[in-house]
Coordinates of C-alpha atoms in Angstrom, one line a residue:
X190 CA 107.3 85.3 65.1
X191 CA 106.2 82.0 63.6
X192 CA 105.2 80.6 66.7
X193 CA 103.1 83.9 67.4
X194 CA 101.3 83.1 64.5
X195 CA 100.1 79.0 65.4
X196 CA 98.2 77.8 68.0
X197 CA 100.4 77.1 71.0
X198 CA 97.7 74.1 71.6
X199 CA 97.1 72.4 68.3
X200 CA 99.7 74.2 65.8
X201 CA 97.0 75.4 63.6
X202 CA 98.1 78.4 61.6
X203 CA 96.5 82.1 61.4
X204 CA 94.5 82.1 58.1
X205 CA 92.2 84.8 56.6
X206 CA 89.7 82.4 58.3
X207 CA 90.9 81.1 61.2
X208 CA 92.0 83.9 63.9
X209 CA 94.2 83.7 66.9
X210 CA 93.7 85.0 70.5
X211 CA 96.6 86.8 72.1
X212 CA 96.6 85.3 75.9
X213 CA 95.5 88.0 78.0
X214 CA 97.6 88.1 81.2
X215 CA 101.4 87.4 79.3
X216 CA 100.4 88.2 75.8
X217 CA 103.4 85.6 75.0
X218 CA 101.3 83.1 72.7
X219 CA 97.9 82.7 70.8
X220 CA 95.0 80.0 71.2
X221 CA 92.4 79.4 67.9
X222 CA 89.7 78.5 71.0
X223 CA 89.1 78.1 74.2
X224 CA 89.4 74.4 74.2
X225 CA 92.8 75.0 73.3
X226 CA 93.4 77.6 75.8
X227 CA 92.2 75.3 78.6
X228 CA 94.3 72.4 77.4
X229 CA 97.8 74.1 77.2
X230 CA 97.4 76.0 80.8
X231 CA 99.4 73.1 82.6
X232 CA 102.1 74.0 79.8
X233 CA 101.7 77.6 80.1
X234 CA 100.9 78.3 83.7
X235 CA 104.9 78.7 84.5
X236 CA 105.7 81.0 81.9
X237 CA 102.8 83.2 81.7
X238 CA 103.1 84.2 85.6
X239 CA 106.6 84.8 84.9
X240 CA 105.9 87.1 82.3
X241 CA 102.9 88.7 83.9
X242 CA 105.5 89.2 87.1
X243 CA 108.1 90.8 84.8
X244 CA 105.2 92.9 82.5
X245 CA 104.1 94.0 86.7
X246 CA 107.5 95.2 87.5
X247 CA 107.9 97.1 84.4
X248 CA 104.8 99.3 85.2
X249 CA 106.1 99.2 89.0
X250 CA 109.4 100.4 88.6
X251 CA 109.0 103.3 85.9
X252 CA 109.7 106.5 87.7
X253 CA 107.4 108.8 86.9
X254 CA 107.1 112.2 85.1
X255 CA 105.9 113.5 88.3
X256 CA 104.4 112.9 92.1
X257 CA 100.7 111.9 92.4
X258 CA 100.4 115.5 93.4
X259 CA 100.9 117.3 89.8
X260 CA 101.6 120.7 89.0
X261 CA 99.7 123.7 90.8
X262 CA 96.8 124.6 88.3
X263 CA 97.8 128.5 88.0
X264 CA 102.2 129.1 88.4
X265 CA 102.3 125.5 87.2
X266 CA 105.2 125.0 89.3
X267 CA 105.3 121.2 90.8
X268 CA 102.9 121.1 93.9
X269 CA 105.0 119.8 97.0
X270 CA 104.6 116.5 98.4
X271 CA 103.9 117.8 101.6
X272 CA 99.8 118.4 102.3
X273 CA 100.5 121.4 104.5
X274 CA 102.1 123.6 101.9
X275 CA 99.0 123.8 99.3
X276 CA 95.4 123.3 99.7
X277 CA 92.4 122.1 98.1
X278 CA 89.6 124.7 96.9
X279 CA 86.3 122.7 97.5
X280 CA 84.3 124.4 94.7
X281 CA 86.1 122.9 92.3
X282 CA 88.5 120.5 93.7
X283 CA 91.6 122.1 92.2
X284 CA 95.0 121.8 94.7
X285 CA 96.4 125.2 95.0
X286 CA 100.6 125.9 96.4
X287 CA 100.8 128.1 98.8
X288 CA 102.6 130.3 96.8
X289 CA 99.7 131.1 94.6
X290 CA 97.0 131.5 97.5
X291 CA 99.2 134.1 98.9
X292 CA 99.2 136.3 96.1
X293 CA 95.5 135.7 96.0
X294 CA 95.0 137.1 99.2
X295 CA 97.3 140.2 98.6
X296 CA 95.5 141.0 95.3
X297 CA 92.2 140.6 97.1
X298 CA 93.2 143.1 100.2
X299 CA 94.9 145.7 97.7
X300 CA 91.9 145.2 95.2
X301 CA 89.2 145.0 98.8
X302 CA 87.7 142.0 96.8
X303 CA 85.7 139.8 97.8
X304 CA 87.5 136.3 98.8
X305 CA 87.3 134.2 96.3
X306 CA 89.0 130.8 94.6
X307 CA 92.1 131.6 93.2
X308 CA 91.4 129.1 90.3
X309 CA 87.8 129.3 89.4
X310 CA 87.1 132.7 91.2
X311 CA 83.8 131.4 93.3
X312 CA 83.3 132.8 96.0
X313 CA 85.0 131.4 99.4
X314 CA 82.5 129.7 101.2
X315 CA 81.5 131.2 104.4
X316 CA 81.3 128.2 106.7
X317 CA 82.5 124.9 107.2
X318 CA 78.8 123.5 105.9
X319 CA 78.9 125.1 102.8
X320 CA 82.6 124.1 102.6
X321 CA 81.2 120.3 102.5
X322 CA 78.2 121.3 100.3
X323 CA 80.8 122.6 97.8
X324 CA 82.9 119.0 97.6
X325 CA 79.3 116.9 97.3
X326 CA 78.4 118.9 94.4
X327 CA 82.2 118.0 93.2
X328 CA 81.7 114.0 94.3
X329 CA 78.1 114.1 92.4
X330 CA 80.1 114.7 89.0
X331 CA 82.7 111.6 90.0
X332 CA 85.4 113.8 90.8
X333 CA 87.7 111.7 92.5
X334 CA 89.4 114.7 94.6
X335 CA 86.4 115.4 96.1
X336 CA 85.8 111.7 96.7
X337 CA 88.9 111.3 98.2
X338 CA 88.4 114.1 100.6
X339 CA 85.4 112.9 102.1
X340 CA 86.4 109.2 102.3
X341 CA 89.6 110.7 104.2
X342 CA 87.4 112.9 106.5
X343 CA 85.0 109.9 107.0
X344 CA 87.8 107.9 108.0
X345 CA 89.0 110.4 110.6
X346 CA 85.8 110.7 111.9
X347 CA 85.0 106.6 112.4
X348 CA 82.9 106.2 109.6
X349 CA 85.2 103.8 108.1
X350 CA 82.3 102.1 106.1
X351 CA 81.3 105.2 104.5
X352 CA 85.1 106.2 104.1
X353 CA 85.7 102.5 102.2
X354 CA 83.3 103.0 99.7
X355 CA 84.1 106.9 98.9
X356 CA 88.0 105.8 98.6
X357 CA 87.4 102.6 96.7
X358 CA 85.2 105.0 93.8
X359 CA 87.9 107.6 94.1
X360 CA 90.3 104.7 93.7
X361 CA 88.6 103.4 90.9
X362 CA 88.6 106.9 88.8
X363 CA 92.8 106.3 89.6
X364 CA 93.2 108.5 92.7
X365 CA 97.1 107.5 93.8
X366 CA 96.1 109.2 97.1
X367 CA 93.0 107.1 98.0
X368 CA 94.8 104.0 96.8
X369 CA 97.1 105.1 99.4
X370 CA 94.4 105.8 101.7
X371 CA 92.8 101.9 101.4
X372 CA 96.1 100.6 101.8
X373 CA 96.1 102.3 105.3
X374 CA 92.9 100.6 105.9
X375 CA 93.6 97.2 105.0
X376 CA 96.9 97.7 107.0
X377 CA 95.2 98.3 110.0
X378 CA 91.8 96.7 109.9
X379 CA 89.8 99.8 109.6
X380 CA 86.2 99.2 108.1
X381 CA 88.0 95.7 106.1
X382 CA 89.7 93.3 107.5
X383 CA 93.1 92.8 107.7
X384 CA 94.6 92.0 103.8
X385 CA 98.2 92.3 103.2
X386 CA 97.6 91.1 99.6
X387 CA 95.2 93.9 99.4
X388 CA 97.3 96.8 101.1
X389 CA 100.4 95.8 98.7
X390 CA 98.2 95.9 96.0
X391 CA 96.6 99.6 96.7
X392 CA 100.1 100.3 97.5
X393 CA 101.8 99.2 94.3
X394 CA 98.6 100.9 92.7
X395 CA 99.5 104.4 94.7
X396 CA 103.1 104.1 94.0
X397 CA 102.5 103.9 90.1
X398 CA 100.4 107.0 90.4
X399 CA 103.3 108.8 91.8
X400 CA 102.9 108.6 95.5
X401 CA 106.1 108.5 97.3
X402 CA 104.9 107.4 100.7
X403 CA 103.1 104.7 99.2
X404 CA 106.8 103.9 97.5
X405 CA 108.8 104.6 100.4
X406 CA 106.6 101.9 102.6
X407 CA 107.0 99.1 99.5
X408 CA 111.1 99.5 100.1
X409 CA 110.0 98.9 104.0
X410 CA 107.9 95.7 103.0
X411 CA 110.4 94.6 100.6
X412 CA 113.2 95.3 102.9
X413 CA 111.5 93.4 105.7
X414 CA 111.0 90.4 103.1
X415 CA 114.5 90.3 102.8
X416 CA 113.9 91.4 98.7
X417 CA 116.9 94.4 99.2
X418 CA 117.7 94.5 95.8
X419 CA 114.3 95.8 94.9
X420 CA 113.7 97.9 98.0
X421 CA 116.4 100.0 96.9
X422 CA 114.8 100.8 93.5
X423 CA 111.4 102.1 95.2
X424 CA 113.3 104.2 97.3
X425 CA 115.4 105.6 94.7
X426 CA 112.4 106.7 92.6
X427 CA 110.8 107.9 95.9
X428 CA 113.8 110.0 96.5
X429 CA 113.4 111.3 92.7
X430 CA 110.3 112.2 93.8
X431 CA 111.7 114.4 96.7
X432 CA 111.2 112.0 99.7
X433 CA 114.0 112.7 101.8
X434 CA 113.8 109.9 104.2
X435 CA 114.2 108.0 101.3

């Protein structure tokens, strides 16, 4: 604790007026000034990428509460992992299981409703245009789901340029799924070029938010690298995370 509270450069002591600087990246030691900063990196370099490896893996490694896919919005019941068993409402973004649009669509026939959101209750759009309308009006309040879509349809489509730069806002607001997404792309050239610092990074970034296919693929990576010990560990929290192949 005494050392936390000297200059790891010069020695000089935390006083009412003099204070110290917490190094941002290992949070290890404290500079009174740049100068001093600068001058003890040769010193420091070695232990502060240690510590900002270890501080990485913490975060990396944590299983989390649940998959990137949450809990459906109305049973509140975890939404499975696989896309084909719930869907996405495009008026207002909101992931639906299966389950819950079923008993939608009964209480609509029995009631002779209208179709409508099982969520928000708007009604279901009537073609495939307003479908799209629906998700801009979502994107043009940053709503990353909506993003997401529309990078991903992009993407399908060819326009990987316009898919980049949807993902990479949807990405940015901490979309696990379109971290996933640019990891694909900087895997296989599409729109970037090829990055494998890049694709681990989105990865890493996907598998933190709880995506287990982004986890599952870090075990392949660090399984091909020869790095079994922590392959294992991503596939046992992608397994927690129901991934059976893991």
């Amino acid at each position: 604790e005494s050392k936390m509270m000297c200059c790891a450069s010069c020695g000089t002591a935390a006083v009412d007026d003099i204070k110290l600087k917490k190094c941002t990246a290992c949070y290890l030691v404290r500079y009174c000034g740049v100068k001093c900063q600068k001058d003890h990196r040769p010193q420091h370099k070695r232990a502060c990428k240690k510590r900002v490896a270890e501080l990485r893996d913490e975060i990396l490694f944590k299983q989390p509460d649940s998959t990137h896919m949450e809990d459906c919005p109305i049973c509140f019941l975890p939404l499975p992992i696989d896309p084909i068993e719930s869907n996405m409402m495009a008026c207002c973004s909101k992931i639906i299981c299966n389950g819950c649009n079923y008993a939608n669509q009964i209480r609509e026939l029995e009631g002779k409703l209208q179709e409508s959101c099982p969520f928000c209750r708007h009604p279901a759009p009537k073609s495939e245009e307003e479908a799209v309308r629906n998700v801009m009006k979502r994107v043009e309040v940053n709503d990353p789901v909506a993003m997401r879509l529309i990078g991903f349809k992009r993407n399908k489509n060819g326009d990987h340029d316009g898919a980049f730069e949807y993902l990479s806002k949807a990405a940015g607001l901490g979309d696990a799924e379109a971290h996933y997404n640019l990891s694909c792309m900087y895997r296989d050239g599409h729109g970037v070029e090829k990055d494998k610092k890049k694709q681990l990074h989105h990865l890493e970034e996907a598998a933190i938010g709880g995506n287990p296919y982004a986890r599952h693929n870090l075990a392949i990576v660090e399984g091909k690298s020869g790095r079994y010990e922590r392959a294992m560990k991503h596939d046992i929290v992608a397994a927690n995370l129901g991934h059976d192949i893991s």
